[in-house]
N, CA, C and O atoms as a Tinker XYZ file with bonds, in Angstrom:
   476  protein
     1  N     -8.963000  -38.869000   16.540000    73     2
     2  CA   -10.136000  -38.665000   15.730000    64     1     3
     3  C    -10.958000  -39.940000   15.777000    63     2     4     5
     4  O    -10.411000  -41.025000   15.576000    81     3
     5  N    -12.259000  -39.843000   16.038000    73     3     6
     6  CA   -13.094000  -41.036000   16.061000    64     5     7
     7  C    -13.832000  -41.168000   14.734000    63     6     8     9
     8  O    -13.668000  -40.325000   13.853000    81     7
     9  N    -14.632000  -42.199000   14.582000    73     7    10
    10  CA   -15.321000  -42.496000   13.340000    64     9    11
    11  C    -16.389000  -41.485000   12.963000    63    10    12    13
    12  O    -16.774000  -41.403000   11.797000    81    11
    13  N    -16.881000  -40.704000   13.942000    73    11    14
    14  CA   -17.947000  -39.747000   13.647000    64    13    15
    15  C    -17.423000  -38.451000   13.032000    63    14    16    17
    16  O    -18.174000  -37.733000   12.372000    81    15
    17  N    -16.151000  -38.147000   13.239000    73    15    18
    18  CA   -15.599000  -36.910000   12.696000    64    17    19
    19  C    -15.272000  -37.096000   11.226000    63    18    20    21
    20  O    -14.781000  -38.144000   10.807000    81    19
    21  N    -15.549000  -36.074000   10.465000    73    19    22
    22  CA   -15.244000  -36.128000    9.044000    64    21    23
    23  C    -14.311000  -34.977000    8.696000    63    22    24    25
    24  O    -14.405000  -33.883000    9.252000    81    23
    25  N    -13.433000  -35.247000    7.787000    73    23    26
    26  CA   -12.539000  -34.215000    7.317000    64    25    27
    27  C    -13.058000  -33.759000    5.971000    63    26    28    29
    28  O    -13.082000  -34.533000    5.013000    81    27
    29  N    -13.481000  -32.485000    5.892000    73    27    30
    30  CA   -14.015000  -31.951000    4.636000    64    29    31
    31  C    -12.895000  -31.350000    3.813000    63    30    32    33
    32  O    -11.984000  -30.716000    4.347000    81    31
    33  N    -12.969000  -31.552000    2.532000    73    31    34
    34  CA   -11.982000  -30.907000    1.670000    64    33    35
    35  C    -12.546000  -29.576000    1.221000    63    34    36    37
    36  O    -13.708000  -29.475000    0.826000    81    35
    37  N    -11.716000  -28.569000    1.287000    73    35    38
    38  CA   -12.151000  -27.237000    0.892000    64    37    39
    39  C    -12.041000  -27.097000   -0.611000    63    38    40    41
    40  O    -11.081000  -27.551000   -1.234000    81    39
    41  N    -13.031000  -26.470000   -1.165000    73    39    42
    42  CA   -13.025000  -26.176000   -2.587000    64    41    43
    43  C    -12.193000  -24.916000   -2.803000    63    42    44    45
    44  O    -12.312000  -23.941000   -2.061000    81    43
    45  N    -11.373000  -24.953000   -3.807000    73    43    46
    46  CA   -10.537000  -23.790000   -4.110000    64    45    47
    47  C    -11.399000  -22.691000   -4.732000    63    46    48    49
    48  O    -12.163000  -22.940000   -5.665000    81    47
    49  N    -11.265000  -21.466000   -4.199000    73    47    50
    50  CA   -12.045000  -20.348000   -4.715000    64    49    51
    51  C    -11.444000  -19.854000   -6.024000    63    50    52    53
    52  O    -10.232000  -19.919000   -6.232000    81    51
    53  N    -12.300000  -19.366000   -6.891000    73    51    54
    54  CA   -11.818000  -18.789000   -8.143000    64    53    55
    55  C    -11.274000  -17.394000   -7.862000    63    54    56    57
    56  O    -11.558000  -16.816000   -6.813000    81    55
    57  N    -10.498000  -16.852000   -8.789000    73    55    58
    58  CA    -9.962000  -15.500000   -8.634000    64    57    59
    59  C    -11.089000  -14.490000   -8.497000    63    58    60    61
    60  O    -11.013000  -13.562000   -7.692000    81    59
    61  N    -12.127000  -14.682000   -9.285000    73    59    62
    62  CA   -13.264000  -13.763000   -9.232000    64    61    63
    63  C    -13.921000  -13.792000   -7.855000    63    62    64    65
    64  O    -14.301000  -12.748000   -7.325000    81    63
    65  N    -14.057000  -14.979000   -7.277000    73    63    66
    66  CA   -14.660000  -15.089000   -5.941000    64    65    67
    67  C    -13.802000  -14.368000   -4.905000    63    66    68    69
    68  O    -14.319000  -13.650000   -4.050000    81    67
    69  N    -12.483000  -14.567000   -4.992000    73    67    70
    70  CA   -11.589000  -13.931000   -4.019000    64    69    71
    71  C    -11.606000  -12.419000   -4.197000    63    70    72    73
    72  O    -11.635000  -11.693000   -3.204000    81    71
    73  N    -11.588000  -11.924000   -5.430000    73    71    74
    74  CA   -11.662000  -10.475000   -5.677000    64    73    75
    75  C    -12.960000   -9.906000   -5.107000    63    74    76    77
    76  O    -12.964000   -8.823000   -4.521000    81    75
    77  N    -14.058000  -10.637000   -5.279000    73    75    78
    78  CA   -15.344000  -10.189000   -4.755000    64    77    79
    79  C    -15.299000  -10.146000   -3.226000    63    78    80    81
    80  O    -15.790000   -9.194000   -2.618000    81    79
    81  N    -14.715000  -11.169000   -2.606000    73    79    82
    82  CA   -14.610000  -11.197000   -1.142000    64    81    83
    83  C    -13.748000  -10.056000   -0.623000    63    82    84    85
    84  O    -14.081000   -9.434000    0.385000    81    83
    85  N    -12.638000   -9.777000   -1.308000    73    83    86
    86  CA   -11.757000   -8.687000   -0.876000    64    85    87
    87  C    -12.488000   -7.348000   -0.984000    63    86    88    89
    88  O    -12.414000   -6.521000   -0.075000    81    87
    89  N    -13.193000   -7.138000   -2.095000    73    87    90
    90  CA   -13.959000   -5.896000   -2.260000    64    89    91
    91  C    -15.037000   -5.797000   -1.189000    63    90    92    93
    92  O    -15.292000   -4.719000   -0.652000    81    91
    93  N    -15.661000   -6.917000   -0.885000    73    91    94
    94  CA   -16.694000   -6.957000    0.154000    64    93    95
    95  C    -16.097000   -6.609000    1.505000    63    94    96    97
    96  O    -16.709000   -5.872000    2.279000    81    95
    97  N    -14.900000   -7.132000    1.802000    73    95    98
    98  CA   -14.229000   -6.843000    3.068000    64    97    99
    99  C    -13.910000   -5.356000    3.180000    63    98   100   101
   100  O    -14.171000   -4.733000    4.209000    81    99
   101  N    -13.347000   -4.796000    2.118000    73    99   102
   102  CA   -12.951000   -3.388000    2.139000    64   101   103
   103  C    -14.146000   -2.486000    2.421000    63   102   104   105
   104  O    -14.032000   -1.514000    3.168000    81   103
   105  N    -15.282000   -2.802000    1.829000    73   103   106
   106  CA   -16.459000   -1.950000    2.023000    64   105   107
   107  C    -17.256000   -2.304000    3.284000    63   106   108   109
   108  O    -18.152000   -1.558000    3.677000    81   107
   109  N    -16.935000   -3.437000    3.916000    73   107   110
   110  CA   -17.738000   -3.895000    5.057000    64   109   111
   111  C    -17.505000   -3.111000    6.338000    63   110   112   113
   112  O    -18.429000   -2.935000    7.132000    81   111
   113  N    -16.280000   -2.637000    6.550000    73   111   114
   114  CA   -15.962000   -1.955000    7.803000    64   113   115
   115  C    -15.751000   -2.928000    8.955000    63   114   116   117
   116  O    -15.570000   -2.504000   10.097000    81   115
   117  N    -15.773000   -4.215000    8.671000    73   115   118
   118  CA   -15.593000   -5.234000    9.710000    64   117   119
   119  C    -14.104000   -5.445000    9.980000    63   118   120   121
   120  O    -13.254000   -5.141000    9.144000    81   119
   121  N    -13.810000   -5.973000   11.167000    73   119   122
   122  CA   -12.441000   -6.383000   11.462000    64   121   123
   123  C    -12.129000   -7.628000   10.646000    63   122   124   125
   124  O    -13.023000   -8.389000   10.277000    81   123
   125  N    -10.839000   -7.820000   10.370000    73   123   126
   126  CA   -10.427000   -8.992000    9.581000    64   125   127
   127  C    -10.929000  -10.288000   10.184000    63   126   128   129
   128  O    -11.442000  -11.155000    9.477000    81   127
   129  N    -10.778000  -10.416000   11.496000    73   127   130
   130  CA   -11.161000  -11.672000   12.148000    64   129   131
   131  C    -12.648000  -11.949000   11.978000    63   130   132   133
   132  O    -13.040000  -13.077000   11.681000    81   131
   133  N    -13.483000  -10.918000   12.167000    73   131   134
   134  CA   -14.931000  -11.087000   12.000000    64   133   135
   135  C    -15.271000  -11.485000   10.568000    63   134   136   137
   136  O    -16.027000  -12.428000   10.329000    81   135
   137  N    -14.697000  -10.747000    9.626000    73   135   138
   138  CA   -15.014000  -10.994000    8.222000    64   137   139
   139  C    -14.575000  -12.393000    7.802000    63   138   140   141
   140  O    -15.348000  -13.137000    7.199000    81   139
   141  N    -13.340000  -12.746000    8.122000    73   139   142
   142  CA   -12.818000  -14.059000    7.714000    64   141   143
   143  C    -13.636000  -15.185000    8.333000    63   142   144   145
   144  O    -13.951000  -16.169000    7.663000    81   143
   145  N    -13.974000  -15.045000    9.592000    73   143   146
   146  CA   -14.753000  -16.084000   10.261000    64   145   147
   147  C    -16.147000  -16.201000    9.641000    63   146   148   149
   148  O    -16.654000  -17.307000    9.452000    81   147
   149  N    -16.755000  -15.077000    9.331000    73   147   150
   150  CA   -18.114000  -15.124000    8.780000    64   149   151
   151  C    -18.150000  -15.671000    7.352000    63   150   152   153
   152  O    -19.183000  -16.168000    6.904000    81   151
   153  N    -17.035000  -15.582000    6.644000    73   151   154
   154  CA   -17.003000  -16.042000    5.256000    64   153   155
   155  C    -16.219000  -17.343000    5.060000    63   154   156   157
   156  O    -16.130000  -17.854000    3.943000    81   155
   157  N    -15.650000  -17.879000    6.147000    73   155   158
   158  CA   -14.857000  -19.094000    6.027000    64   157   159
   159  C    -13.585000  -18.871000    5.224000    63   158   160   161
   160  O    -13.157000  -19.734000    4.457000    81   159
   161  N    -12.992000  -17.709000    5.413000    73   159   162
   162  CA   -11.814000  -17.302000    4.658000    64   161   163
   163  C    -10.636000  -17.216000    5.609000    63   162   164   165
   164  O    -10.790000  -16.728000    6.729000    81   163
   165  N     -9.475000  -17.672000    5.200000    73   163   166
   166  CA    -8.310000  -17.602000    6.081000    64   165   167
   167  C     -7.693000  -16.213000    6.021000    63   166   168   169
   168  O     -7.797000  -15.515000    5.012000    81   167
   169  N     -7.036000  -15.813000    7.138000    73   167   170
   170  CA    -6.350000  -14.523000    7.187000    64   169   171
   171  C     -5.349000  -14.407000    6.055000    63   170   172   173
   172  O     -5.267000  -13.376000    5.387000    81   171
   173  N     -4.578000  -15.487000    5.840000    73   171   174
   174  CA    -3.506000  -15.418000    4.846000    64   173   175
   175  C     -4.050000  -15.173000    3.452000    63   174   176   177
   176  O     -3.442000  -14.436000    2.675000    81   175
   177  N     -5.183000  -15.774000    3.120000    73   175   178
   178  CA    -5.778000  -15.561000    1.795000    64   177   179
   179  C     -6.214000  -14.109000    1.654000    63   178   180   181
   180  O     -5.940000  -13.468000    0.640000    81   179
   181  N     -6.892000  -13.596000    2.672000    73   179   182
   182  CA    -7.344000  -12.206000    2.627000    64   181   183
   183  C     -6.149000  -11.259000    2.539000    63   182   184   185
   184  O     -6.138000  -10.350000    1.709000    81   183
   185  N     -5.148000  -11.466000    3.387000    73   183   186
   186  CA    -3.973000  -10.593000    3.388000    64   185   187
   187  C     -3.239000  -10.618000    2.053000    63   186   188   189
   188  O     -2.835000   -9.574000    1.541000    81   187
   189  N     -3.067000  -11.805000    1.494000    73   187   190
   190  CA    -2.357000  -11.945000    0.214000    64   189   191
   191  C     -3.061000  -11.149000   -0.883000    63   190   192   193
   192  O     -2.415000  -10.462000   -1.674000    81   191
   193  N     -4.380000  -11.248000   -0.923000    73   191   194
   194  CA    -5.122000  -10.565000   -1.977000    64   193   195
   195  C     -5.279000   -9.068000   -1.705000    63   194   196   197
   196  O     -5.377000   -8.280000   -2.646000    81   195
   197  N     -5.303000   -8.667000   -0.431000    73   195   198
   198  CA    -5.285000   -7.238000   -0.119000    64   197   199
   199  C     -3.956000   -6.630000   -0.561000    63   198   200   201
   200  O     -3.915000   -5.520000   -1.093000    81   199
   201  N     -2.875000   -7.370000   -0.336000    73   199   202
   202  CA    -1.554000   -6.897000   -0.746000    64   201   203
   203  C     -1.486000   -6.771000   -2.272000    63   202   204   205
   204  O     -0.955000   -5.787000   -2.787000    81   203
   205  N     -2.018000   -7.755000   -2.991000    73   203   206
   206  CA    -2.043000   -7.695000   -4.457000    64   205   207
   207  C     -2.845000   -6.486000   -4.925000    63   206   208   209
   208  O     -2.464000   -5.803000   -5.876000    81   207
   209  N     -3.942000   -6.235000   -4.255000    73   207   210
   210  CA    -4.811000   -5.108000   -4.617000    64   209   211
   211  C     -4.083000   -3.782000   -4.414000    63   210   212   213
   212  O     -4.154000   -2.889000   -5.258000    81   211
   213  N     -3.375000   -3.662000   -3.275000    73   211   214
   214  CA    -2.605000   -2.444000   -3.012000    64   213   215
   215  C     -1.503000   -2.275000   -4.056000    63   214   216   217
   216  O     -1.270000   -1.167000   -4.540000    81   215
   217  N     -0.823000   -3.376000   -4.404000    73   215   218
   218  CA     0.263000   -3.324000   -5.373000    64   217   219
   219  C     -0.262000   -2.867000   -6.735000    63   218   220   221
   220  O      0.362000   -2.037000   -7.396000    81   219
   221  N     -1.406000   -3.406000   -7.151000    73   219   222
   222  CA    -1.976000   -3.017000   -8.442000    64   221   223
   223  C     -2.334000   -1.537000   -8.448000    63   222   224   225
   224  O     -2.091000   -0.839000   -9.432000    81   223
   225  N     -2.906000   -1.063000   -7.356000    73   223   226
   226  CA    -3.257000    0.355000   -7.273000    64   225   227
   227  C     -2.007000    1.214000   -7.272000    63   226   228   229
   228  O     -1.972000    2.267000   -7.909000    81   227
   229  N     -0.980000    0.770000   -6.558000    73   227   230
   230  CA     0.258000    1.526000   -6.465000    64   229   231
   231  C      0.909000    1.635000   -7.843000    63   230   232   233
   232  O      1.347000    2.716000   -8.237000    81   231
   233  N      0.976000    0.529000   -8.574000    73   231   234
   234  CA     1.602000    0.565000   -9.892000    64   233   235
   235  C      0.729000    1.317000  -10.884000    63   234   236   237
   236  O      1.250000    1.971000  -11.787000    81   235
   237  N     -0.579000    1.237000  -10.735000    73   235   238
   238  CA    -1.488000    1.953000  -11.624000    64   237   239
   239  C     -1.361000    3.457000  -11.405000    63   238   240   241
   240  O     -1.478000    4.238000  -12.350000    81   239
   241  N     -1.121000    3.862000  -10.154000    73   239   242
   242  CA    -1.009000    5.286000   -9.835000    64   241   243
   243  C      0.420000    5.799000   -9.924000    63   242   244   245
   244  O      0.692000    6.938000   -9.545000    81   243
   245  N      1.329000    4.980000  -10.417000    73   243   246
   246  CA     2.733000    5.374000  -10.469000    64   245   247
   247  C      2.967000    6.540000  -11.416000    63   246   248   249
   248  O      3.994000    7.213000  -11.327000    81   247
   249  N      2.054000    6.779000  -12.294000    73   247   250
   250  CA     2.182000    7.911000  -13.200000    64   249   251
   251  C      3.042000    7.561000  -14.388000    63   250   252   253
   252  O      4.087000    6.928000  -14.239000    81   251
   253  N      2.625000    7.954000  -15.528000    73   251   254
   254  CA     3.360000    7.746000  -16.772000    64   253   255
   255  C      3.724000    6.283000  -16.974000    63   254   256   257
   256  O      4.744000    5.975000  -17.590000    81   255
   257  N      2.903000    5.387000  -16.462000    73   255   258
   258  CA     3.104000    3.945000  -16.619000    64   257   259
   259  C      4.507000    3.498000  -16.219000    63   258   260   261
   260  O      5.105000    2.651000  -16.883000    81   259
   261  N      5.030000    4.064000  -15.137000    73   259   262
   262  CA     6.338000    3.670000  -14.640000    64   261   263
   263  C      7.486000    4.285000  -15.418000    63   262   264   265
   264  O      8.646000    3.979000  -15.143000    81   263
   265  N      7.192000    5.141000  -16.378000    73   263   266
   266  CA     8.234000    5.788000  -17.174000    64   265   267
   267  C      8.764000    6.997000  -16.412000    63   266   268   269
   268  O      8.196000    7.419000  -15.405000    81   267
   269  N      9.840000    7.527000  -16.906000    73   267   270
   270  CA    10.407000    8.718000  -16.300000    64   269   271
   271  C      9.483000    9.906000  -16.536000    63   270   272   273
   272  O      8.794000    9.985000  -17.553000    81   271
   273  N      9.483000   10.809000  -15.597000    73   271   274
   274  CA     8.666000   12.010000  -15.735000    64   273   275
   275  C      9.574000   13.233000  -15.718000    63   274   276   277
   276  O     10.670000   13.198000  -15.157000    81   275
   277  N      9.116000   14.297000  -16.327000    73   275   278
   278  CA     9.897000   15.530000  -16.381000    64   277   279
   279  C      9.974000   16.171000  -15.002000    63   278   280   281
   280  O      9.014000   16.127000  -14.232000    81   279
   281  N     11.113000   16.760000  -14.702000    73   279   282
   282  CA    11.289000   17.494000  -13.443000    64   281   283
   283  C     11.789000   18.894000  -13.768000    63   282   284   285
   284  O     12.353000   19.138000  -14.834000    81   283
   285  N     11.575000   19.788000  -12.846000    73   283   286
   286  CA    12.030000   21.157000  -13.024000    64   285   287
   287  C     13.096000   21.457000  -11.993000    63   286   288   289
   288  O     12.890000   21.239000  -10.799000    81   287
   289  N     14.229000   21.955000  -12.445000    73   287   290
   290  CA    15.313000   22.309000  -11.540000    64   289   291
   291  C     15.254000   23.797000  -11.264000    63   290   292   293
   292  O     15.046000   24.601000  -12.173000    81   291
   293  N     15.437000   24.156000  -10.016000    73   291   294
   294  CA    15.413000   25.563000   -9.638000    64   293   295
   295  C     16.837000   26.049000   -9.410000    63   294   296   297
   296  O     17.700000   25.289000   -8.970000    81   295
   297  N     17.070000   27.296000   -9.707000    73   295   298
   298  CA    18.378000   27.894000   -9.480000    64   297   299
   299  C     18.491000   28.217000   -7.997000    63   298   300   301
   300  O     17.566000   28.766000   -7.399000    81   299
   301  N     19.633000   27.872000   -7.410000    73   299   302
   302  CA    19.842000   28.145000   -5.988000    64   301   303
   303  C     20.114000   29.627000   -5.793000    63   302   304   305
   304  O     21.014000   30.195000   -6.413000    81   303
   305  N     19.325000   30.245000   -4.924000    73   303   306
   306  CA    19.474000   31.667000   -4.661000    64   305   307
   307  C     20.448000   31.880000   -3.510000    63   306   308   309
   308  O     20.582000   31.011000   -2.649000    81   307
   309  N     21.118000   33.007000   -3.481000    73   307   310
   310  CA    22.005000   33.310000   -2.353000    64   309   311
   311  C     21.179000   33.429000   -1.067000    63   310   312   313
   312  O     19.991000   33.744000   -1.124000    81   311
   313  N     21.802000   33.179000    0.095000    73   311   314
   314  CA    21.071000   33.196000    1.371000    64   313   315
   315  C     20.242000   34.458000    1.594000    63   314   316   317
   316  O     19.174000   34.379000    2.202000    81   315
   317  N     20.689000   35.594000    1.133000    73   315   318
   318  CA    19.951000   36.833000    1.354000    64   317   319
   319  C     18.634000   36.838000    0.586000    63   318   320   321
   320  O     17.670000   37.467000    1.024000    81   319
   321  N     18.578000   36.149000   -0.549000    73   319   322
   322  CA    17.370000   36.125000   -1.376000    64   321   323
   323  C     16.452000   34.947000   -1.059000    63   322   324   325
   324  O     15.311000   34.896000   -1.517000    81   323
   325  N     16.957000   34.016000   -0.282000    73   323   326
   326  CA    16.171000   32.814000    0.034000    64   325   327
   327  C     15.108000   33.124000    1.060000    63   326   328   329
   328  O     15.357000   33.874000    2.004000    81   327
   329  N     13.936000   32.565000    0.893000    73   327   330
   330  CA    12.892000   32.648000    1.904000    64   329   331
   331  C     12.493000   31.227000    2.246000    63   330   332   333
   332  O     12.916000   30.294000    1.564000    81   331
   333  N     11.701000   31.035000    3.269000    73   331   334
   334  CA    11.372000   29.710000    3.792000    64   333   335
   335  C     10.957000   28.750000    2.671000    63   334   336   337
   336  O      9.835000   28.799000    2.168000    81   335
   337  N     11.865000   27.911000    2.311000    73   335   338
   338  CA    11.568000   26.881000    1.314000    64   337   339
   339  C     12.314000   25.635000    1.716000    63   338   340   341
   340  O     13.182000   25.662000    2.589000    81   339
   341  N     11.969000   24.556000    1.078000    73   339   342
   342  CA    12.624000   23.308000    1.426000    64   341   343
   343  C     13.755000   23.034000    0.452000    63   342   344   345
   344  O     13.821000   23.626000   -0.626000    81   343
   345  N     14.634000   22.139000    0.840000    73   343   346
   346  CA    15.718000   21.750000   -0.042000    64   345   347
   347  C     15.219000   20.864000   -1.163000    63   346   348   349
   348  O     15.791000   20.847000   -2.253000    81   347
   349  N     14.144000   20.122000   -0.894000    73   347   350
   350  CA    13.615000   19.177000   -1.872000    64   349   351
   351  C     12.140000   18.948000   -1.561000    63   350   352   353
   352  O     11.764000   18.803000   -0.398000    81   351
   353  N     11.316000   18.916000   -2.586000    73   351   354
   354  CA     9.898000   18.630000   -2.401000    64   353   355
   355  C      9.471000   17.605000   -3.440000    63   354   356   357
   356  O      9.768000   17.751000   -4.625000    81   355
   357  N      8.775000   16.570000   -2.991000    73   355   358
   358  CA     8.235000   15.554000   -3.885000    64   357   359
   359  C      6.725000   15.583000   -3.707000    63   358   360   361
   360  O      6.219000   15.401000   -2.600000    81   359
   361  N      6.005000   15.813000   -4.811000    73   359   362
   362  CA     4.549000   15.847000   -4.765000    64   361   363
   363  C      4.037000   14.650000   -5.542000    63   362   364   365
   364  O      4.326000   14.506000   -6.730000    81   363
   365  N      3.276000   13.788000   -4.875000    73   363   366
   366  CA     2.769000   12.571000   -5.489000    64   365   367
   367  C      1.409000   12.827000   -6.125000    63   366   368   369
   368  O      0.755000   13.828000   -5.831000    81   367
   369  N      0.990000   11.916000   -6.997000    73   367   370
   370  CA    -0.264000   12.081000   -7.712000    64   369   371
   371  C     -1.459000   12.275000   -6.782000    63   370   372   373
   372  O     -2.345000   13.075000   -7.083000    81   371
   373  N     -1.499000   11.572000   -5.681000    73   371   374
   374  CA    -2.623000   11.662000   -4.758000    64   373   375
   375  C     -2.627000   12.948000   -3.946000    63   374   376   377
   376  O     -3.493000   13.125000   -3.089000    81   375
   377  N     -1.680000   13.851000   -4.192000    73   375   378
   378  CA    -1.618000   15.094000   -3.454000    64   377   379
   379  C     -0.709000   15.032000   -2.245000    63   378   380   381
   380  O     -0.513000   16.042000   -1.570000    81   379
   381  N     -0.157000   13.882000   -1.959000    73   379   382
   382  CA     0.775000   13.780000   -0.838000    64   381   383
   383  C      2.054000   14.509000   -1.193000    63   382   384   385
   384  O      2.477000   14.520000   -2.349000    81   383
   385  N      2.664000   15.118000   -0.192000    73   383   386
   386  CA     3.859000   15.925000   -0.423000    64   385   387
   387  C      4.900000   15.576000    0.621000    63   386   388   389
   388  O      4.588000   15.470000    1.807000    81   387
   389  N      6.119000   15.398000    0.191000    73   387   390
   390  CA     7.237000   15.146000    1.099000    64   389   391
   391  C      8.240000   16.273000    0.883000    63   390   392   393
   392  O      8.702000   16.500000   -0.236000    81   391
   393  N      8.570000   16.973000    1.957000    73   391   394
   394  CA     9.533000   18.066000    1.868000    64   393   395
   395  C     10.705000   17.796000    2.790000    63   394   396   397
   396  O     10.538000   17.321000    3.913000    81   395
   397  N     11.891000   18.108000    2.298000    73   395   398
   398  CA    13.112000   17.947000    3.085000    64   397   399
   399  C     13.830000   19.292000    3.082000    63   398   400   401
   400  O     14.135000   19.836000    2.021000    81   399
   401  N     14.098000   19.822000    4.260000    73   399   402
   402  CA    14.795000   21.110000    4.368000    64   401   403
   403  C     16.240000   20.962000    3.895000    63   402   404   405
   404  O     16.785000   19.859000    3.844000    81   403
   405  N     16.838000   22.083000    3.556000    73   403   406
   406  CA    18.198000   22.038000    3.019000    64   405   407
   407  C     19.203000   21.487000    4.027000    63   406   408   409
   408  O     20.251000   20.979000    3.626000    81   407
   409  N     18.914000   21.572000    5.315000    73   407   410
   410  CA    19.821000   21.034000    6.338000    64   409   411
   411  C     19.287000   19.720000    6.924000    63   410   412   413
   412  O     19.454000   19.447000    8.112000    81   411
   413  N     18.637000   18.905000    6.065000    73   411   414
   414  CA    17.998000   17.673000    6.539000    64   413   415
   415  C     19.012000   16.663000    7.053000    63   414   416   417
   416  O     20.199000   16.708000    6.729000    81   415
   417  N     18.491000   15.742000    7.875000    73   415   418
   418  CA    19.284000   14.643000    8.417000    64   417   419
   419  C     19.123000   13.443000    7.479000    63   418   420   421
   420  O     18.029000   12.890000    7.363000    81   419
   421  N     20.191000   13.047000    6.822000    73   419   422
   422  CA    20.151000   11.961000    5.846000    64   421   423
   423  C     19.646000   10.648000    6.422000    63   422   424   425
   424  O     18.921000    9.919000    5.744000    81   423
   425  N     20.012000   10.332000    7.657000    73   423   426
   426  CA    19.583000    9.075000    8.285000    64   425   427
   427  C     18.065000    9.049000    8.460000    63   426   428   429
   428  O     17.426000    8.025000    8.218000    81   427
   429  N     17.494000   10.172000    8.880000    73   427   430
   430  CA    16.043000   10.246000    9.055000    64   429   431
   431  C     15.329000   10.073000    7.725000    63   430   432   433
   432  O     14.305000    9.393000    7.657000    81   431
   433  N     15.853000   10.677000    6.671000    73   431   434
   434  CA    15.261000   10.524000    5.349000    64   433   435
   435  C     15.310000    9.062000    4.899000    63   434   436   437
   436  O     14.333000    8.557000    4.347000    81   435
   437  N     16.428000    8.382000    5.125000    73   435   438
   438  CA    16.540000    6.964000    4.772000    64   437   439
   439  C     15.485000    6.142000    5.504000    63   438   440   441
   440  O     14.869000    5.258000    4.909000    81   439
   441  N     15.272000    6.425000    6.789000    73   439   442
   442  CA    14.264000    5.702000    7.560000    64   441   443
   443  C     12.869000    5.957000    7.003000    63   442   444   445
   444  O     12.066000    5.030000    6.896000    81   443
   445  N     12.575000    7.207000    6.646000    73   443   446
   446  CA    11.280000    7.565000    6.091000    64   445   447
   447  C     11.038000    6.841000    4.769000    63   446   448   449
   448  O      9.965000    6.274000    4.565000    81   447
   449  N     12.008000    6.851000    3.882000    73   447   450
   450  CA    11.879000    6.171000    2.595000    64   449   451
   451  C     11.671000    4.688000    2.795000    63   450   452   453
   452  O     10.870000    4.074000    2.090000    81   451
   453  N     12.381000    4.098000    3.750000    73   451   454
   454  CA    12.233000    2.676000    4.037000    64   453   455
   455  C     10.802000    2.335000    4.473000    63   454   456   457
   456  O     10.231000    1.336000    4.035000    81   455
   457  N     10.242000    3.169000    5.328000    73   455   458
   458  CA     8.861000    2.965000    5.784000    64   457   459
   459  C      7.882000    3.105000    4.616000    63   458   460   461
   460  O      6.974000    2.289000    4.457000    81   459
   461  N      8.072000    4.136000    3.810000    73   459   462
   462  CA     7.179000    4.372000    2.668000    64   461   463
   463  C      7.233000    3.243000    1.644000    63   462   464   465
   464  O      6.218000    2.913000    1.031000    81   463
   465  N      8.405000    2.654000    1.456000    73   463   466
   466  CA     8.531000    1.553000    0.497000    64   465   467
   467  C      7.768000    0.330000    0.950000    63   466   468   469
   468  O      7.364000   -0.483000    0.119000    81   467
   469  N      7.559000    0.178000    2.247000    73   467   470
   470  CA     6.819000   -0.976000    2.764000    64   469   471
   471  C      5.307000   -0.786000    2.668000    63   470   472   473
   472  O      4.556000   -1.725000    2.933000    81   471
   473  N      4.851000    0.390000    2.301000    73   471   474
   474  CA     3.403000    0.663000    2.231000    64   473   475
   475  C      2.835000    0.190000    0.916000    63   474   476
   476  O      1.636000    0.333000    0.674000    81   475
């Protein structure tokens, strides 16, 4: 480094500024690299706050404030009375539905749940 180069200290952004930048990124339609470069924002800062935003939405949409919810149990019908139905169906608040047939593969279900937990 020679005498002409200067090292600038970065000012720490406030939470409100970062929330505004994250909201701006989400609505911008830009790639992360373009957005971060144009705003002088690091990938890690953007990613950290996007993750926080997803977590807040996920917990907010958890239903019943994370409390237990009522479920309905169905009586198992004999094979002659059964028609095409699944062994288990989970319907989420957003309308997403996960169905597992009565002869499901447990390993595949474990893999699916693992992937969903990372979202």
